[in-house]
Coordinates of C-alpha atoms and ligand atoms in Angstrom, one line a residue:
M5 CA -15.2 -20.2 -7.1
L6 CA -11.4 -19.9 -6.7
K7 CA -11.2 -23.7 -6.9
E8 CA -13.0 -23.5 -10.3
Q9 CA -10.8 -20.7 -11.6
L10 CA -7.7 -22.6 -10.6
K11 CA -8.5 -25.7 -12.6
A12 CA -6.8 -24.2 -15.6
F13 CA -3.6 -24.1 -13.6
S14 CA -3.5 -27.7 -12.2
Q15 CA 0.0 -28.2 -13.7
Q16 CA 1.4 -25.0 -12.1
P17 CA 4.0 -25.9 -9.5
T18 CA 3.2 -24.5 -6.0
P19 CA 3.5 -22.2 -4.3
F20 CA 2.2 -19.4 -6.6
Y21 CA 0.2 -16.2 -6.5
A22 CA -3.1 -16.3 -8.3
Y23 CA -4.6 -12.9 -9.1
D24 CA -8.3 -12.7 -9.9
L25 CA -8.3 -10.0 -12.6
S26 CA -12.1 -9.8 -12.8
L27 CA -12.3 -8.9 -9.1
L28 CA -9.4 -6.5 -9.6
R29 CA -11.2 -4.8 -12.5
Q30 CA -14.4 -4.5 -10.4
T31 CA -12.5 -3.0 -7.6
L32 CA -10.7 -0.5 -9.8
D33 CA -13.9 0.5 -11.5
T34 CA -15.7 1.1 -8.2
A35 CA -12.8 3.2 -6.9
K36 CA -12.7 5.2 -10.1
T37 CA -16.4 5.8 -10.0
E38 CA -16.4 6.9 -6.4
A39 CA -13.4 9.1 -6.7
G40 CA -14.7 10.5 -10.0
K41 CA -17.8 11.8 -8.2
Y42 CA -15.7 14.5 -6.6
G43 CA -13.0 14.9 -9.2
Y44 CA -10.4 13.2 -7.0
H45 CA -7.1 12.0 -8.5
V46 CA -6.0 8.5 -7.3
H47 CA -2.3 7.6 -7.5
Y48 CA -1.8 3.8 -7.1
A49 CA 0.9 3.0 -4.5
L50 CA 3.1 0.7 -6.5
K51 CA 4.7 -0.6 -3.3
A52 CA 1.6 -2.7 -2.7
N53 CA 2.1 -4.7 -5.9
A54 CA 4.1 -3.8 -9.0
N55 CA 3.4 -6.8 -11.3
S56 CA 3.0 -5.7 -14.9
P57 CA -0.5 -7.2 -15.6
I58 CA -1.8 -5.4 -12.5
L59 CA -0.2 -2.1 -13.4
A60 CA -1.7 -2.4 -16.9
E61 CA -5.3 -2.6 -15.4
I62 CA -4.5 0.3 -13.2
L63 CA -3.1 2.4 -16.0
E64 CA -6.0 1.6 -18.3
R65 CA -8.4 3.3 -15.8
G66 CA -6.4 6.5 -15.7
F67 CA -4.9 6.3 -12.2
G68 CA -1.5 7.8 -11.5
A69 CA 1.4 6.2 -9.8
D70 CA 2.8 6.8 -6.3
C71 CA 6.4 5.6 -6.0
V72 CA 8.8 5.3 -3.1
S73 CA 12.1 4.4 -4.9
G74 CA 13.9 5.1 -8.1
N75 CA 13.1 1.6 -9.3
E76 CA 9.4 2.1 -8.7
V77 CA 9.5 5.3 -10.8
R78 CA 11.3 3.3 -13.5
R79 CA 8.7 0.5 -13.3
A80 CA 5.9 3.0 -13.5
L81 CA 7.4 4.6 -16.6
E82 CA 8.0 1.2 -18.2
A83 CA 4.4 0.3 -17.5
G84 CA 3.3 3.4 -19.4
F85 CA 2.4 5.9 -16.7
A86 CA 3.1 9.4 -18.0
P87 CA 5.8 11.3 -16.0
E88 CA 3.2 13.9 -15.0
Q89 CA 1.1 11.1 -13.4
I90 CA 4.0 10.1 -11.1
V91 CA 4.7 11.2 -7.5
F92 CA 7.7 10.2 -5.6
A93 CA 7.7 9.9 -1.8
G94 CA 10.0 8.3 0.8
V95 CA 12.1 9.4 3.7
G96 CA 15.5 8.4 2.2
K97 CA 15.7 9.2 -1.5
S98 CA 19.3 8.8 -2.7
D99 CA 21.0 11.3 -4.9
A100 CA 20.8 8.8 -7.8
E101 CA 17.1 8.3 -7.3
I102 CA 16.4 12.0 -7.2
N103 CA 18.5 12.6 -10.3
F104 CA 16.6 9.8 -12.1
A105 CA 13.3 11.3 -11.2
L106 CA 14.5 14.8 -12.2
D107 CA 15.6 13.5 -15.6
A108 CA 12.2 11.8 -16.0
N109 CA 10.4 15.0 -15.2
I110 CA 8.0 13.5 -12.7
F111 CA 5.0 15.5 -11.5
C112 CA 6.0 15.9 -7.9
F113 CA 8.5 15.0 -5.1
N114 CA 6.7 14.4 -1.8
S115 CA 9.5 15.7 0.4
E116 CA 9.9 14.4 3.9
S117 CA 12.6 16.7 5.3
V118 CA 14.3 20.1 5.1
Q119 CA 17.6 18.2 4.5
E120 CA 16.1 16.4 1.5
L121 CA 14.6 19.6 0.0
E122 CA 18.1 21.1 0.1
V123 CA 19.5 18.2 -1.8
I124 CA 16.7 18.3 -4.4
Q125 CA 17.4 22.0 -4.9
E126 CA 21.1 21.4 -5.4
L127 CA 20.6 18.5 -7.8
A128 CA 17.9 20.3 -9.8
A129 CA 20.1 23.4 -10.0
A130 CA 23.0 21.4 -11.3
K131 CA 20.8 20.2 -14.1
G132 CA 19.2 23.6 -14.7
K133 CA 15.8 22.0 -13.9
F134 CA 12.8 22.9 -11.7
A135 CA 11.3 20.4 -9.4
Q136 CA 7.8 20.5 -8.1
V137 CA 7.6 19.6 -4.5
A138 CA 4.9 18.9 -1.9
L139 CA 5.7 19.0 1.8
R140 CA 4.9 15.7 3.5
I141 CA 3.7 16.9 6.9
N142 CA 3.5 14.6 9.9
P143 CA 0.0 15.6 11.1
N144 CA 0.3 13.7 14.5
V145 CA -3.0 11.9 13.8
D146 CA -3.5 8.4 15.1
A147 CA -4.5 5.8 12.5
Y148 CA -5.8 3.3 15.0
T149 CA -3.9 0.5 13.2
H150 CA -1.0 -1.9 13.9
K151 CA 1.9 0.1 15.4
H152 CA 4.2 -1.2 12.7
I153 CA 2.1 0.4 9.9
T154 CA 1.3 3.7 11.7
T155 CA 3.1 6.6 10.0
G156 CA 1.5 9.9 11.1
L157 CA 2.5 10.2 14.7
E158 CA 5.3 12.4 15.9
E159 CA 7.3 9.4 17.1
N160 CA 7.4 8.0 13.5
K161 CA 10.2 8.9 11.1
F162 CA 7.9 10.1 8.4
G163 CA 7.2 13.7 7.3
I164 CA 8.2 17.2 8.4
N165 CA 7.0 18.1 11.8
V166 CA 4.6 21.0 12.2
W167 CA 6.9 22.9 14.4
E168 CA 9.6 23.0 11.7
L169 CA 7.3 24.7 9.2
E170 CA 7.7 28.3 10.3
E171 CA 11.5 28.1 9.8
L172 CA 11.2 26.1 6.6
L173 CA 9.0 28.4 4.6
P174 CA 11.5 31.4 4.1
Q175 CA 14.0 28.8 2.7
F176 CA 12.0 28.6 -0.5
A177 CA 13.2 32.1 -1.3
V178 CA 16.7 30.7 -1.6
W179 CA 15.7 27.5 -3.3
P180 CA 14.9 28.9 -6.8
N181 CA 14.7 25.5 -8.5
L182 CA 12.0 24.2 -6.2
K183 CA 8.3 25.0 -6.8
L184 CA 6.2 24.3 -3.8
I185 CA 2.8 23.0 -5.2
G186 CA 1.2 21.2 -2.4
L187 CA 0.9 19.4 0.9
H188 CA 1.1 15.7 1.5
F189 CA -0.1 13.5 4.3
H190 CA -0.2 9.7 4.9
I191 CA -1.1 8.5 8.4
G192 CA -0.9 4.7 8.1
S193 CA -2.1 1.6 6.4
Q194 CA -4.9 -1.0 6.9
I195 CA -7.1 1.6 8.5
T196 CA -10.5 0.2 9.2
D197 CA -11.7 2.7 11.8
L198 CA -12.6 5.5 9.4
R199 CA -12.7 8.1 12.2
A200 CA -8.9 8.3 11.6
F201 CA -9.7 9.8 8.2
E202 CA -12.2 12.2 9.7
N203 CA -9.5 13.3 12.2
L204 CA -7.0 13.7 9.3
C205 CA -9.4 16.0 7.4
L206 CA -9.8 18.2 10.4
R207 CA -6.1 18.4 10.9
V208 CA -5.5 19.2 7.3
N209 CA -8.1 22.0 7.5
E210 CA -6.2 23.5 10.5
L211 CA -2.9 23.3 8.6
Q212 CA -4.4 24.8 5.4
N213 CA -5.6 27.7 7.5
W214 CA -2.2 28.1 9.0
F215 CA -0.6 28.3 5.5
E216 CA -3.3 30.7 4.3
E217 CA -2.5 33.0 7.2
R218 CA 0.9 33.1 5.6
E219 CA -0.6 33.8 2.2
L220 CA 0.1 30.3 0.9
I221 CA -2.7 28.4 -0.9
F222 CA -1.6 25.3 -2.7
P223 CA -3.1 23.9 -6.0
H224 CA -2.6 20.3 -4.7
L225 CA -3.5 18.5 -1.6
N226 CA -2.5 14.8 -1.3
V227 CA -4.1 12.9 1.6
G228 CA -2.3 9.6 1.1
G229 CA -3.7 6.2 1.2
G230 CA -4.4 3.7 4.0
L231 CA -8.0 2.4 3.4
G232 CA -8.1 -1.1 4.9
V233 CA -9.7 -4.3 3.6
D234 CA -11.6 -7.2 5.2
Y235 CA -9.0 -9.9 5.9
R236 CA -11.4 -11.9 8.1
T237 CA -14.4 -12.4 5.8
P238 CA -13.1 -11.5 2.3
E239 CA -16.1 -13.2 0.6
E240 CA -18.5 -10.8 2.4
N241 CA -16.6 -7.7 1.6
P242 CA -14.5 -8.3 -1.6
I243 CA -14.4 -4.6 -2.4
A244 CA -13.5 -2.0 0.1
D245 CA -16.0 0.7 0.9
F246 CA -14.7 3.4 -1.4
A247 CA -18.0 5.3 -1.3
T248 CA -17.8 6.0 2.4
Y249 CA -14.1 6.6 2.3
F250 CA -14.1 9.3 -0.4
G251 CA -17.4 10.6 1.0
I252 CA -15.6 11.5 4.3
F253 CA -13.1 13.7 2.5
E254 CA -15.8 15.3 0.5
R255 CA -17.8 16.1 3.6
L256 CA -15.0 17.2 5.9
L257 CA -12.1 18.6 3.8
D258 CA -12.1 22.4 3.2
K259 CA -10.9 22.4 -0.3
R260 CA -9.6 25.7 -1.7
P261 CA -11.1 26.8 -5.0
G262 CA -9.6 24.9 -7.8
Q263 CA -7.5 22.8 -5.5
V264 CA -7.0 19.2 -6.7
V265 CA -7.2 16.5 -4.1
H266 CA -5.0 13.4 -4.6
F267 CA -5.1 10.0 -2.9
E268 CA -2.5 7.3 -2.8
L269 CA -4.3 4.0 -2.4
G270 CA -2.4 0.7 -2.5
R271 CA -3.9 -2.1 -0.4
A272 CA -7.6 -1.4 -1.0
L273 CA -7.1 -1.6 -4.8
V274 CA -5.2 -4.8 -5.0
A275 CA -5.2 -6.9 -1.8
P276 CA -8.5 -8.8 -2.2
S277 CA -7.7 -10.0 -5.8
G278 CA -4.5 -11.9 -4.8
N279 CA -4.3 -15.3 -3.2
L280 CA -1.2 -17.3 -2.3
I281 CA -1.8 -20.9 -3.4
S282 CA 0.2 -23.6 -1.6
K283 CA 0.3 -27.3 -1.2
V284 CA 0.4 -29.3 2.0
L285 CA 3.7 -31.0 2.3
Y286 CA 3.2 -32.7 5.6
M287 CA 0.8 -33.2 8.5
K288 CA 2.6 -33.3 11.7
H289 CA 1.0 -34.2 15.0
G290 CA 2.5 -32.2 17.9
Q291 CA 1.9 -32.8 21.6
K292 CA -0.8 -30.1 21.7
T293 CA -1.3 -29.1 18.1
N294 CA -1.6 -30.5 14.7
F295 CA 0.6 -28.8 12.2
V296 CA -0.2 -28.3 8.6
I297 CA 3.2 -27.7 6.9
L298 CA 2.9 -25.8 3.7
D299 CA 5.3 -25.4 0.8
A300 CA 4.8 -21.6 1.1
G301 CA 6.4 -19.8 4.0
M302 CA 7.2 -16.3 5.3
T303 CA 9.5 -15.9 2.3
E304 CA 6.5 -15.9 0.0
L305 CA 4.1 -13.9 2.4
M306 CA 5.9 -12.1 5.2
R307 CA 2.9 -10.2 6.7
P308 CA 1.9 -12.8 9.4
A309 CA 5.5 -13.1 10.6
L310 CA 6.2 -9.4 10.5
Y311 CA 3.0 -7.9 11.7
Q312 CA 1.1 -10.8 13.2
A313 CA -1.2 -10.1 10.3
Y314 CA -4.2 -12.4 9.8
H315 CA -5.0 -13.9 6.4
K316 CA -7.9 -16.3 6.0
I317 CA -6.8 -19.8 4.9
E318 CA -9.0 -22.1 2.9
N319 CA -8.4 -25.8 2.1
L320 CA -9.4 -26.0 -1.6
T321 CA -9.3 -29.8 -1.7
S322 CA -11.0 -31.2 1.3
D323 CA -14.6 -30.9 2.5
L324 CA -14.2 -33.3 5.4
P325 CA -15.4 -32.2 8.9
A326 CA -13.3 -29.5 10.5
K327 CA -10.3 -29.9 12.8
T328 CA -8.0 -27.4 14.5
Y329 CA -4.6 -26.7 13.1
D330 CA -1.6 -24.5 13.2
V331 CA -0.7 -23.7 9.6
V332 CA 3.1 -23.1 9.2
G333 CA 5.7 -22.8 6.4
P334 CA 8.9 -24.7 5.8
I335 CA 11.3 -21.9 6.8
C336 CA 13.8 -22.4 9.6
E337 CA 12.2 -19.7 11.8
S338 CA 9.6 -20.1 14.5
T339 CA 7.8 -17.0 13.3
D340 CA 7.2 -18.8 10.0
C341 CA 3.6 -19.4 11.0
F342 CA 0.5 -18.3 9.0
S343 CA -2.2 -18.9 11.5
K344 CA -2.6 -20.7 14.9
A345 CA -5.5 -22.8 16.1
I346 CA -7.7 -22.3 13.1
E347 CA -10.4 -24.6 11.9
L348 CA -10.0 -26.2 8.5
P349 CA -11.6 -29.3 6.9
E350 CA -9.6 -32.3 7.8
T351 CA -6.4 -31.8 5.9
K352 CA -4.0 -34.2 4.2
R353 CA -0.7 -34.2 2.4
G354 CA -1.1 -32.9 -1.1
D355 CA -4.2 -30.7 -0.4
L356 CA -4.2 -27.3 -2.0
V357 CA -4.8 -24.3 0.2
A358 CA -5.4 -20.6 -0.5
I359 CA -4.1 -17.9 1.7
R360 CA -6.5 -15.1 0.9
T361 CA -6.3 -11.4 0.5
A362 CA -2.6 -11.5 -0.4
G363 CA -2.5 -9.2 -3.4
A364 CA -1.0 -6.3 -1.5
Y365 CA 2.3 -6.4 0.3
G366 CA 2.6 -10.1 -0.5
E367 CA 4.6 -10.7 -3.7
V368 CA 6.5 -7.4 -3.4
M369 CA 7.9 -8.4 0.0
V370 CA 9.1 -11.8 -1.1
S371 CA 12.6 -12.8 0.2
E372 CA 15.1 -15.3 -0.9
Y373 CA 16.0 -16.4 2.6
N374 CA 16.9 -20.1 2.8
L375 CA 17.7 -19.6 -1.0
R376 CA 14.1 -20.1 -1.8
D377 CA 13.0 -20.0 -5.4
R378 CA 11.2 -16.8 -6.5
V379 CA 7.5 -17.4 -6.3
K380 CA 5.5 -17.3 -9.6
A381 CA 2.2 -15.6 -10.5
V382 CA -0.8 -16.6 -12.5
Y383 CA -3.6 -14.4 -13.6
L384 CA -7.2 -15.6 -13.6
S385 CA -9.5 -13.7 -15.9
Ligands
LIG420 N1 1.4 6.6 0.5 C1 2.5 6.5 1.3 C2 3.3 7.6 1.5 C3 2.7 5.2 2.0 O1 3.8 5.1 2.8 C4 1.9 4.1 1.7 C5 2.1 2.8 2.4 C6 0.8 4.3 0.9 C7 0.6 5.6 0.3 C8 -0.2 3.2 0.5 O2 -0.9 2.8 1.6 P1 -2.1 1.8 1.5 O3 -3.2 2.4 0.8 O4 -1.6 0.6 0.8 O5 -2.4 1.5 2.9 N2 3.8 -3.7 4.4 C9 2.7 -3.2 5.2 C10 2.1 -1.9 4.7 C11 3.1 -0.8 4.6 C12 2.5 0.4 4.0 C13 3.6 1.4 3.7 N3 3.1 2.6 3.1 C14 1.7 -4.3 5.3 O6 1.9 -5.4 4.7 O7 0.7 -4.2 5.9

């Protein structure tokens, strides 16, 4: 299938990202339908992939934008997202970024610390503006995912700790330019054990009760993103299980009357539709292993080197009997390895390979290390 779709790009120099826009559309439509059943608002997390053709598909379906830098806010605005569809999170927003977002009149700052709230207050006051804020609370819920992409435990740098809340609340009386409109949570990414979301719901319920005892009921509740995708067998599960995911929140979350529930999905919306296409430069026979040396490396897709992440690799050229290989990149680092001891059809110099499920946290994390050329993208419709 991918092989057929790529025929139109036979002259495209490798490596390059190939995005399957028809799978992307199906994924977005499914997510929209499932979220729509309960009136949920989905903000797409731009950090997963901020390419314009992808943002255009997302915008067309009425999703909002979840940004974590001033430049992401700028990109979202340029792509056509309305300011009132934009939320801005992140543990270290600079004054310039906050000012930019204030000037743009975004919907909400998801604030991660008391110190940051003070700065937003000061900067908003200086402009005579009012900023809507949500408190990102660290719920201390385990996401059962890779430790490097867990965010909701007390040992992580993210969010305001529950024990800080009692002291924080009276501060809003002296922060006249801040309007507290909601609570925000995000416990981690690539979550495949959905019990983590069940636990999150229960924790959010406890916290909502705690606030209600203090006579605070918020119009907005943002439960973050994190839904995982199937990296091992992408052809079996090309679209994440949005029905079960949103169903958990509908079943377990105690919504207050009129309360709007927001989600911030990144990976589950865009990962499966992206593939990194690369050419085999050399076959090298080691003492114990046969190496496939690709023209793409950790500079084009950092996830395997950074998180030992698995991406399925396919040889698009060969259909010879399988052999065992280590598939590596050309970068001068031993961690520049995509996969060890995998079975591929017998591979030769010049074969084309696809590194699958690379649409999220692939191209956005590209680096110029070794002064590599910036990888290009093509769009398959
Ligand atoms: N909201 C917040 C506050 C986040 O920090 C993130 C992701 C998301 C939403 C979107 O999460 P998603 O639905 O995509 O799981 N580079 C790593 C993933 C880092 C995720 C960072 N935060 C990777 O390649 O696995």
